[in-house]
């Protein structure tokens, strides 16, 4: 966060002062972090009064100020110094209802819109001072790639990135406001559930580097078709200016086609053929950690990833392309990738217990693409990691927001578990989708044979 007075913030967000005089508002500076959890507020902070499942942030305004908050950004007066913005309809802002499901009167939407205006103003000032903003989108792999990009940029300067998958209308501006004048690189995940969501996020913090990983079936029920998903993901490369660069996964035809919709320079990455940045033959170690040669037009380096799963190769290539564009050498990139292990919880975290049991925790969220990647890693570790095949168990839950394709996609996952010769499949949950996963495995016939 940059140093701003309460009066300056009120002007930026279009709010009215409450329980603080204009004179005091011009003297009080917000120098700490912006928080929506009153327990996280510290001295010099700004508290966001947002509605939640169990309580309304407006009811915690006094405790936030007692903890050190300079003021509260709210939709009504709260008895302590506040910047008050008028409630607005829940439909305003496109995807706001998905973030604020407990926003009954539009007060949360108003505070969230004000937060976006504040983040936009702060981002503009920081970019003018030299900040580089990197935006990452895709149906799957955003968080893993974000973590890898943070790792490869860390040797080049100060990096700010969101924790976990904090990539929506709240997490995006919240992360922007974590940046300061000393920040060199701001990495932002850009998720979407409706067309226009990514464009709205890019307007808050315009990226000079955009990364598009893939177009899959995540949130298919919300979008209606893969074509609409592709159009929505393409909002990121469209937002990158001619002076910027867009990194595209050329192995995904829908992503490769986005080269036609951006004015920026395009860097293509591939694991299947020679491109701007590409991978040589890929091999996996006993725990499914990839090994490959990273190539550019004039250099190459051996890469030994510290993350798990064959699908991480594309994520690493995209991260490498970003770092190379920012001035890193290819050997420096390879070294940083080797040192980068899983960071965000419940995303391909592999641990081996003292009794020899290996646990793959990829439980944060699921879509058909990530589920397939996780099962393939499980099968590899079970069948190739030792001389004798190990027993393998897959404990799988429901993949949400698949719409009319939910039954088909769950059936396919059940069948895939059989084909990969997973020893036991535990289906967790009820309903038609989970029945389809179970029946898919049963109808596949006998358990298959591992084919690599």
PDB file of N, CA and C in Angstrom, residues 150-226:
ATOM      1  N   UNK A 150       6.516 -16.494  -9.175  1.00  0.00           N
ATOM      2  CA  UNK A 150       7.064 -15.795  -8.006  1.00  0.00           C
ATOM      3  C   UNK A 150       8.464 -16.299  -7.681  1.00  0.00           C
ATOM      4  N   UNK A 151       8.670 -17.601  -7.816  1.00  0.00           N
ATOM      5  CA  UNK A 151       9.981 -18.178  -7.500  1.00  0.00           C
ATOM      6  C   UNK A 151      11.054 -17.729  -8.483  1.00  0.00           C
ATOM      7  N   UNK A 152      10.729 -17.682  -9.774  1.00  0.00           N
ATOM      8  CA  UNK A 152      11.756 -17.331 -10.762  1.00  0.00           C
ATOM      9  C   UNK A 152      12.010 -15.827 -10.816  1.00  0.00           C
ATOM     10  N   UNK A 153      11.047 -15.021 -10.352  1.00  0.00           N
ATOM     11  CA  UNK A 153      11.259 -13.570 -10.328  1.00  0.00           C
ATOM     12  C   UNK A 153      11.906 -13.092  -9.035  1.00  0.00           C
ATOM     13  N   UNK A 154      11.847 -13.903  -8.002  1.00  0.00           N
ATOM     14  CA  UNK A 154      12.382 -13.488  -6.704  1.00  0.00           C
ATOM     15  C   UNK A 154      13.849 -13.049  -6.764  1.00  0.00           C
ATOM     16  N   UNK A 155      14.715 -13.728  -7.537  1.00  0.00           N
ATOM     17  CA  UNK A 155      16.105 -13.249  -7.611  1.00  0.00           C
ATOM     18  C   UNK A 155      16.254 -11.900  -8.309  1.00  0.00           C
ATOM     19  N   UNK A 156      15.205 -11.470  -9.027  1.00  0.00           N
ATOM     20  CA  UNK A 156      15.298 -10.233  -9.803  1.00  0.00           C
ATOM     21  C   UNK A 156      14.791  -9.012  -9.050  1.00  0.00           C
ATOM     22  N   UNK A 157      14.057  -9.214  -7.968  1.00  0.00           N
ATOM     23  CA  UNK A 157      13.520  -8.064  -7.254  1.00  0.00           C
ATOM     24  C   UNK A 157      12.437  -8.471  -6.279  1.00  0.00           C
ATOM     25  N   UNK A 158      11.808  -7.472  -5.670  1.00  0.00           N
ATOM     26  CA  UNK A 158      10.756  -7.725  -4.683  1.00  0.00           C
ATOM     27  C   UNK A 158       9.467  -8.139  -5.388  1.00  0.00           C
ATOM     28  N   UNK A 159       8.866  -9.224  -4.918  1.00  0.00           N
ATOM     29  CA  UNK A 159       7.687  -9.807  -5.556  1.00  0.00           C
ATOM     30  C   UNK A 159       6.510  -9.800  -4.588  1.00  0.00           C
ATOM     31  N   UNK A 160       5.335  -9.444  -5.094  1.00  0.00           N
ATOM     32  CA  UNK A 160       4.087  -9.594  -4.349  1.00  0.00           C
ATOM     33  C   UNK A 160       3.177 -10.502  -5.161  1.00  0.00           C
ATOM     34  N   UNK A 161       2.615 -11.516  -4.523  1.00  0.00           N
ATOM     35  CA  UNK A 161       1.702 -12.452  -5.173  1.00  0.00           C
ATOM     36  C   UNK A 161       0.625 -12.836  -4.175  1.00  0.00           C
ATOM     37  N   UNK A 162      -0.550 -13.230  -4.648  1.00  0.00           N
ATOM     38  CA  UNK A 162      -1.624 -13.592  -3.717  1.00  0.00           C
ATOM     39  C   UNK A 162      -1.349 -14.914  -3.025  1.00  0.00           C
ATOM     40  N   UNK A 163      -1.828 -15.071  -1.806  1.00  0.00           N
ATOM     41  CA  UNK A 163      -1.718 -16.376  -1.152  1.00  0.00           C
ATOM     42  C   UNK A 163      -2.727 -17.344  -1.747  1.00  0.00           C
ATOM     43  N   UNK A 164      -2.339 -18.593  -1.937  1.00  0.00           N
ATOM     44  CA  UNK A 164      -3.278 -19.592  -2.440  1.00  0.00           C
ATOM     45  C   UNK A 164      -3.903 -19.179  -3.753  1.00  0.00           C
ATOM     46  N   UNK A 165      -5.220 -19.331  -3.841  1.00  0.00           N
ATOM     47  CA  UNK A 165      -5.962 -18.993  -5.062  1.00  0.00           C
ATOM     48  C   UNK A 165      -6.850 -17.775  -4.839  1.00  0.00           C
ATOM     49  N   UNK A 166      -6.317 -16.755  -4.218  1.00  0.00           N
ATOM     50  CA  UNK A 166      -7.091 -15.551  -3.923  1.00  0.00           C
ATOM     51  C   UNK A 166      -7.130 -14.694  -5.182  1.00  0.00           C
ATOM     52  N   UNK A 167      -8.032 -15.053  -6.101  1.00  0.00           N
ATOM     53  CA  UNK A 167      -7.946 -14.506  -7.451  1.00  0.00           C
ATOM     54  C   UNK A 167      -9.251 -13.917  -7.968  1.00  0.00           C
ATOM     55  N   UNK A 168     -10.195 -13.592  -7.075  1.00  0.00           N
ATOM     56  CA  UNK A 168     -11.480 -13.089  -7.540  1.00  0.00           C
ATOM     57  C   UNK A 168     -11.599 -11.584  -7.326  1.00  0.00           C
ATOM     58  N   UNK A 169     -12.843 -11.087  -7.335  1.00  0.00           N
ATOM     59  CA  UNK A 169     -13.057  -9.644  -7.232  1.00  0.00           C
ATOM     60  C   UNK A 169     -12.636  -9.057  -5.894  1.00  0.00           C
ATOM     61  N   UNK A 170     -12.485  -9.905  -4.897  1.00  0.00           N
ATOM     62  CA  UNK A 170     -11.957  -9.447  -3.610  1.00  0.00           C
ATOM     63  C   UNK A 170     -10.450  -9.662  -3.527  1.00  0.00           C
ATOM     64  N   UNK A 171     -10.003 -10.849  -3.845  1.00  0.00           N
ATOM     65  CA  UNK A 171      -8.578 -11.166  -3.733  1.00  0.00           C
ATOM     66  C   UNK A 171      -7.703 -10.361  -4.661  1.00  0.00           C
ATOM     67  N   UNK A 172      -8.233 -10.031  -5.839  1.00  0.00           N
ATOM     68  CA  UNK A 172      -7.445  -9.289  -6.824  1.00  0.00           C
ATOM     69  C   UNK A 172      -7.066  -7.892  -6.318  1.00  0.00           C
ATOM     70  N   UNK A 173      -8.030  -7.027  -5.978  1.00  0.00           N
ATOM     71  CA  UNK A 173      -7.636  -5.698  -5.470  1.00  0.00           C
ATOM     72  C   UNK A 173      -6.922  -5.777  -4.124  1.00  0.00           C
ATOM     73  N   UNK A 174      -7.293  -6.739  -3.289  1.00  0.00           N
ATOM     74  CA  UNK A 174      -6.601  -6.917  -2.004  1.00  0.00           C
ATOM     75  C   UNK A 174      -5.120  -7.181  -2.229  1.00  0.00           C
ATOM     76  N   UNK A 175      -4.797  -8.010  -3.224  1.00  0.00           N
ATOM     77  CA  UNK A 175      -3.394  -8.298  -3.531  1.00  0.00           C
ATOM     78  C   UNK A 175      -2.698  -7.069  -4.098  1.00  0.00           C
ATOM     79  N   UNK A 176      -3.381  -6.335  -4.971  1.00  0.00           N
ATOM     80  CA  UNK A 176      -2.796  -5.109  -5.529  1.00  0.00           C
ATOM     81  C   UNK A 176      -2.373  -4.170  -4.406  1.00  0.00           C
ATOM     82  N   UNK A 177      -3.202  -4.061  -3.388  1.00  0.00           N
ATOM     83  CA  UNK A 177      -2.914  -3.137  -2.290  1.00  0.00           C
ATOM     84  C   UNK A 177      -1.850  -3.670  -1.343  1.00  0.00           C
ATOM     85  N   UNK A 178      -1.343  -4.881  -1.596  1.00  0.00           N
ATOM     86  CA  UNK A 178      -0.179  -5.397  -0.877  1.00  0.00           C
ATOM     87  C   UNK A 178       1.117  -4.828  -1.452  1.00  0.00           C
ATOM     88  N   UNK A 179       1.064  -4.333  -2.670  1.00  0.00           N
ATOM     89  CA  UNK A 179       2.257  -3.782  -3.308  1.00  0.00           C
ATOM     90  C   UNK A 179       2.585  -2.415  -2.722  1.00  0.00           C
ATOM     91  N   UNK A 180       3.861  -2.075  -2.774  1.00  0.00           N
ATOM     92  CA  UNK A 180       4.347  -0.804  -2.245  1.00  0.00           C
ATOM     93  C   UNK A 180       5.341  -0.213  -3.241  1.00  0.00           C
ATOM     94  N   UNK A 181       5.828   0.997  -2.986  1.00  0.00           N
ATOM     95  CA  UNK A 181       6.813   1.582  -3.907  1.00  0.00           C
ATOM     96  C   UNK A 181       8.075   0.746  -4.075  1.00  0.00           C
ATOM     97  N   UNK A 182       8.360  -0.151  -3.150  1.00  0.00           N
ATOM     98  CA  UNK A 182       9.555  -0.991  -3.278  1.00  0.00           C
ATOM     99  C   UNK A 182       9.295  -2.279  -4.057  1.00  0.00           C
ATOM    100  N   UNK A 183       8.043  -2.535  -4.419  1.00  0.00           N
ATOM    101  CA  UNK A 183       7.697  -3.763  -5.143  1.00  0.00           C
ATOM    102  C   UNK A 183       8.106  -3.649  -6.605  1.00  0.00           C
ATOM    103  N   UNK A 184       8.797  -4.664  -7.098  1.00  0.00           N
ATOM    104  CA  UNK A 184       9.207  -4.688  -8.507  1.00  0.00           C
ATOM    105  C   UNK A 184       8.221  -5.451  -9.381  1.00  0.00           C
ATOM    106  N   UNK A 185       7.680  -6.551  -8.848  1.00  0.00           N
ATOM    107  CA  UNK A 185       6.796  -7.412  -9.638  1.00  0.00           C
ATOM    108  C   UNK A 185       5.540  -7.739  -8.835  1.00  0.00           C
ATOM    109  N   UNK A 186       4.394  -7.513  -9.452  1.00  0.00           N
ATOM    110  CA  UNK A 186       3.104  -7.851  -8.863  1.00  0.00           C
ATOM    111  C   UNK A 186       2.476  -8.947  -9.718  1.00  0.00           C
ATOM    112  N   UNK A 187       2.294 -10.130  -9.133  1.00  0.00           N
ATOM    113  CA  UNK A 187       1.753 -11.275  -9.860  1.00  0.00           C
ATOM    114  C   UNK A 187       0.298 -11.462  -9.455  1.00  0.00           C
ATOM    115  N   UNK A 188      -0.585 -11.537 -10.440  1.00  0.00           N
ATOM    116  CA  UNK A 188      -2.013 -11.626 -10.173  1.00  0.00           C
ATOM    117  C   UNK A 188      -2.635 -12.794 -10.927  1.00  0.00           C
ATOM    118  N   UNK A 189      -3.338 -13.646 -10.210  1.00  0.00           N
ATOM    119  CA  UNK A 189      -4.180 -14.650 -10.862  1.00  0.00           C
ATOM    120  C   UNK A 189      -5.476 -13.978 -11.287  1.00  0.00           C
ATOM    121  N   UNK A 190      -6.004 -14.406 -12.422  1.00  0.00           N
ATOM    122  CA  UNK A 190      -7.252 -13.829 -12.913  1.00  0.00           C
ATOM    123  C   UNK A 190      -8.237 -14.951 -13.216  1.00  0.00           C
ATOM    124  N   UNK A 191      -9.219 -15.096 -12.336  1.00  0.00           N
ATOM    125  CA  UNK A 191     -10.223 -16.130 -12.521  1.00  0.00           C
ATOM    126  C   UNK A 191     -11.494 -15.505 -13.080  1.00  0.00           C
ATOM    127  N   UNK A 192     -12.395 -16.356 -13.544  1.00  0.00           N
ATOM    128  CA  UNK A 192     -13.641 -15.858 -14.121  1.00  0.00           C
ATOM    129  C   UNK A 192     -14.732 -16.904 -13.997  1.00  0.00           C
ATOM    130  N   UNK A 193     -15.936 -16.423 -13.810  1.00  0.00           N
ATOM    131  CA  UNK A 193     -17.115 -17.277 -13.885  1.00  0.00           C
ATOM    132  C   UNK A 193     -18.113 -16.756 -14.906  1.00  0.00           C
ATOM    133  N   UNK A 194     -17.824 -15.579 -15.439  1.00  0.00           N
ATOM    134  CA  UNK A 194     -18.700 -14.983 -16.441  1.00  0.00           C
ATOM    135  C   UNK A 194     -17.852 -14.176 -17.416  1.00  0.00           C
ATOM    136  N   UNK A 195     -18.291 -14.036 -18.664  1.00  0.00           N
ATOM    137  CA  UNK A 195     -17.589 -13.150 -19.597  1.00  0.00           C
ATOM    138  C   UNK A 195     -17.501 -11.744 -19.012  1.00  0.00           C
ATOM    139  N   UNK A 196     -16.371 -11.114 -19.215  1.00  0.00           N
ATOM    140  CA  UNK A 196     -16.153  -9.763 -18.714  1.00  0.00           C
ATOM    141  C   UNK A 196     -15.427  -9.712 -17.390  1.00  0.00           C
ATOM    142  N   UNK A 197     -15.390 -10.831 -16.651  1.00  0.00           N
ATOM    143  CA  UNK A 197     -14.724 -10.830 -15.343  1.00  0.00           C
ATOM    144  C   UNK A 197     -13.245 -10.508 -15.454  1.00  0.00           C
ATOM    145  N   UNK A 198     -12.546 -11.144 -16.404  1.00  0.00           N
ATOM    146  CA  UNK A 198     -11.102 -10.923 -16.532  1.00  0.00           C
ATOM    147  C   UNK A 198     -10.821  -9.508 -17.020  1.00  0.00           C
ATOM    148  N   UNK A 199     -11.636  -9.017 -17.943  1.00  0.00           N
ATOM    149  CA  UNK A 199     -11.464  -7.642 -18.416  1.00  0.00           C
ATOM    150  C   UNK A 199     -11.610  -6.658 -17.259  1.00  0.00           C
ATOM    151  N   UNK A 200     -12.554  -6.935 -16.359  1.00  0.00           N
ATOM    152  CA  UNK A 200     -12.752  -6.053 -15.205  1.00  0.00           C
ATOM    153  C   UNK A 200     -11.549  -6.088 -14.271  1.00  0.00           C
ATOM    154  N   UNK A 201     -10.983  -7.273 -14.054  1.00  0.00           N
ATOM    155  CA  UNK A 201      -9.801  -7.377 -13.206  1.00  0.00           C
ATOM    156  C   UNK A 201      -8.608  -6.679 -13.846  1.00  0.00           C
ATOM    157  N   UNK A 202      -8.471  -6.829 -15.158  1.00  0.00           N
ATOM    158  CA  UNK A 202      -7.357  -6.190 -15.864  1.00  0.00           C
ATOM    159  C   UNK A 202      -7.477  -4.673 -15.853  1.00  0.00           C
ATOM    160  N   UNK A 203      -8.696  -4.176 -15.766  1.00  0.00           N
ATOM    161  CA  UNK A 203      -8.882  -2.726 -15.701  1.00  0.00           C
ATOM    162  C   UNK A 203      -8.403  -2.180 -14.358  1.00  0.00           C
ATOM    163  N   UNK A 204      -8.529  -2.977 -13.311  1.00  0.00           N
ATOM    164  CA  UNK A 204      -8.055  -2.551 -11.992  1.00  0.00           C
ATOM    165  C   UNK A 204      -6.539  -2.436 -11.981  1.00  0.00           C
ATOM    166  N   UNK A 205      -5.867  -3.460 -12.494  1.00  0.00           N
ATOM    167  CA  UNK A 205      -4.399  -3.484 -12.506  1.00  0.00           C
ATOM    168  C   UNK A 205      -3.940  -3.969 -13.870  1.00  0.00           C
ATOM    169  N   UNK A 206      -3.787  -3.063 -14.836  1.00  0.00           N
ATOM    170  CA  UNK A 206      -3.449  -3.454 -16.212  1.00  0.00           C
ATOM    171  C   UNK A 206      -2.108  -4.184 -16.285  1.00  0.00           C
ATOM    172  N   UNK A 207      -2.097  -5.425 -16.750  1.00  0.00           N
ATOM    173  CA  UNK A 207      -0.839  -6.175 -16.822  1.00  0.00           C
ATOM    174  C   UNK A 207      -0.007  -5.777 -18.031  1.00  0.00           C
ATOM    175  N   UNK A 208       1.299  -5.755 -17.852  1.00  0.00           N
ATOM    176  CA  UNK A 208       2.192  -5.581 -19.000  1.00  0.00           C
ATOM    177  C   UNK A 208       2.697  -6.930 -19.490  1.00  0.00           C
ATOM    178  N   UNK A 209       2.469  -7.975 -18.695  1.00  0.00           N
ATOM    179  CA  UNK A 209       2.771  -9.348 -19.097  1.00  0.00           C
ATOM    180  C   UNK A 209       1.535 -10.189 -18.803  1.00  0.00           C
ATOM    181  N   UNK A 210       1.069 -10.914 -19.809  1.00  0.00           N
ATOM    182  CA  UNK A 210      -0.077 -11.797 -19.628  1.00  0.00           C
ATOM    183  C   UNK A 210       0.305 -13.229 -19.939  1.00  0.00           C
ATOM    184  N   UNK A 211      -0.209 -14.170 -19.166  1.00  0.00           N
ATOM    185  CA  UNK A 211       0.065 -15.596 -19.363  1.00  0.00           C
ATOM    186  C   UNK A 211      -1.264 -16.330 -19.455  1.00  0.00           C
ATOM    187  N   UNK A 212      -1.452 -17.081 -20.544  1.00  0.00           N
ATOM    188  CA  UNK A 212      -2.651 -17.908 -20.688  1.00  0.00           C
ATOM    189  C   UNK A 212      -2.213 -19.362 -20.776  1.00  0.00           C
ATOM    190  N   UNK A 213      -2.701 -20.186 -19.858  1.00  0.00           N
ATOM    191  CA  UNK A 213      -2.238 -21.562 -19.726  1.00  0.00           C
ATOM    192  C   UNK A 213      -3.028 -22.549 -20.562  1.00  0.00           C
ATOM    193  N   UNK A 214      -4.353 -22.488 -20.481  1.00  0.00           N
ATOM    194  CA  UNK A 214      -5.179 -23.484 -21.146  1.00  0.00           C
ATOM    195  C   UNK A 214      -6.632 -23.047 -21.149  1.00  0.00           C
ATOM    196  N   UNK A 215      -7.407 -23.712 -21.967  1.00  0.00           N
ATOM    197  CA  UNK A 215      -8.858 -23.548 -21.984  1.00  0.00           C
ATOM    198  C   UNK A 215      -9.451 -24.931 -21.748  1.00  0.00           C
ATOM    199  N   UNK A 216     -10.028 -25.119 -20.566  1.00  0.00           N
ATOM    200  CA  UNK A 216     -10.576 -26.420 -20.216  1.00  0.00           C
ATOM    201  C   UNK A 216     -12.050 -26.343 -19.898  1.00  0.00           C
ATOM    202  N   UNK A 217     -12.481 -27.184 -18.973  1.00  0.00           N
ATOM    203  CA  UNK A 217     -13.903 -27.288 -18.665  1.00  0.00           C
ATOM    204  C   UNK A 217     -14.258 -26.762 -17.277  1.00  0.00           C
ATOM    205  N   UNK A 218     -13.322 -26.151 -16.580  1.00  0.00           N
ATOM    206  CA  UNK A 218     -13.640 -25.575 -15.273  1.00  0.00           C
ATOM    207  C   UNK A 218     -14.726 -24.512 -15.428  1.00  0.00           C
ATOM    208  N   UNK A 219     -15.734 -24.556 -14.571  1.00  0.00           N
ATOM    209  CA  UNK A 219     -16.866 -23.616 -14.588  1.00  0.00           C
ATOM    210  C   UNK A 219     -17.663 -23.697 -15.887  1.00  0.00           C
ATOM    211  N   UNK A 220     -17.639 -24.860 -16.540  1.00  0.00           N
ATOM    212  CA  UNK A 220     -18.356 -24.997 -17.811  1.00  0.00           C
ATOM    213  C   UNK A 220     -19.840 -24.713 -17.646  1.00  0.00           C
ATOM    214  N   UNK A 221     -20.391 -25.093 -16.498  1.00  0.00           N
ATOM    215  CA  UNK A 221     -21.805 -24.841 -16.269  1.00  0.00           C
ATOM    216  C   UNK A 221     -22.143 -23.368 -16.217  1.00  0.00           C
ATOM    217  N   UNK A 222     -21.193 -22.543 -15.777  1.00  0.00           N
ATOM    218  CA  UNK A 222     -21.418 -21.099 -15.719  1.00  0.00           C
ATOM    219  C   UNK A 222     -21.301 -20.460 -17.097  1.00  0.00           C
ATOM    220  N   UNK A 223     -20.364 -20.959 -17.905  1.00  0.00           N
ATOM    221  CA  UNK A 223     -20.103 -20.350 -19.210  1.00  0.00           C
ATOM    222  C   UNK A 223     -20.986 -20.907 -20.319  1.00  0.00           C
ATOM    223  N   UNK A 224     -21.313 -22.175 -20.249  1.00  0.00           N
ATOM    224  CA  UNK A 224     -22.162 -22.774 -21.269  1.00  0.00           C
ATOM    225  C   UNK A 224     -21.430 -23.516 -22.359  1.00  0.00           C
ATOM    226  N   UNK A 225     -20.207 -23.101 -22.683  1.00  0.00           N
ATOM    227  CA  UNK A 225     -19.439 -23.780 -23.730  1.00  0.00           C
ATOM    228  C   UNK A 225     -17.966 -23.445 -23.585  1.00  0.00           C
ATOM    229  N   UNK A 226     -17.120 -24.308 -24.164  1.00  0.00           N
ATOM    230  CA  UNK A 226     -15.683 -24.041 -24.161  1.00  0.00           C
ATOM    231  C   UNK A 226     -15.364 -22.806 -24.985  1.00  0.00           C
TER     232      UNK A 226
END
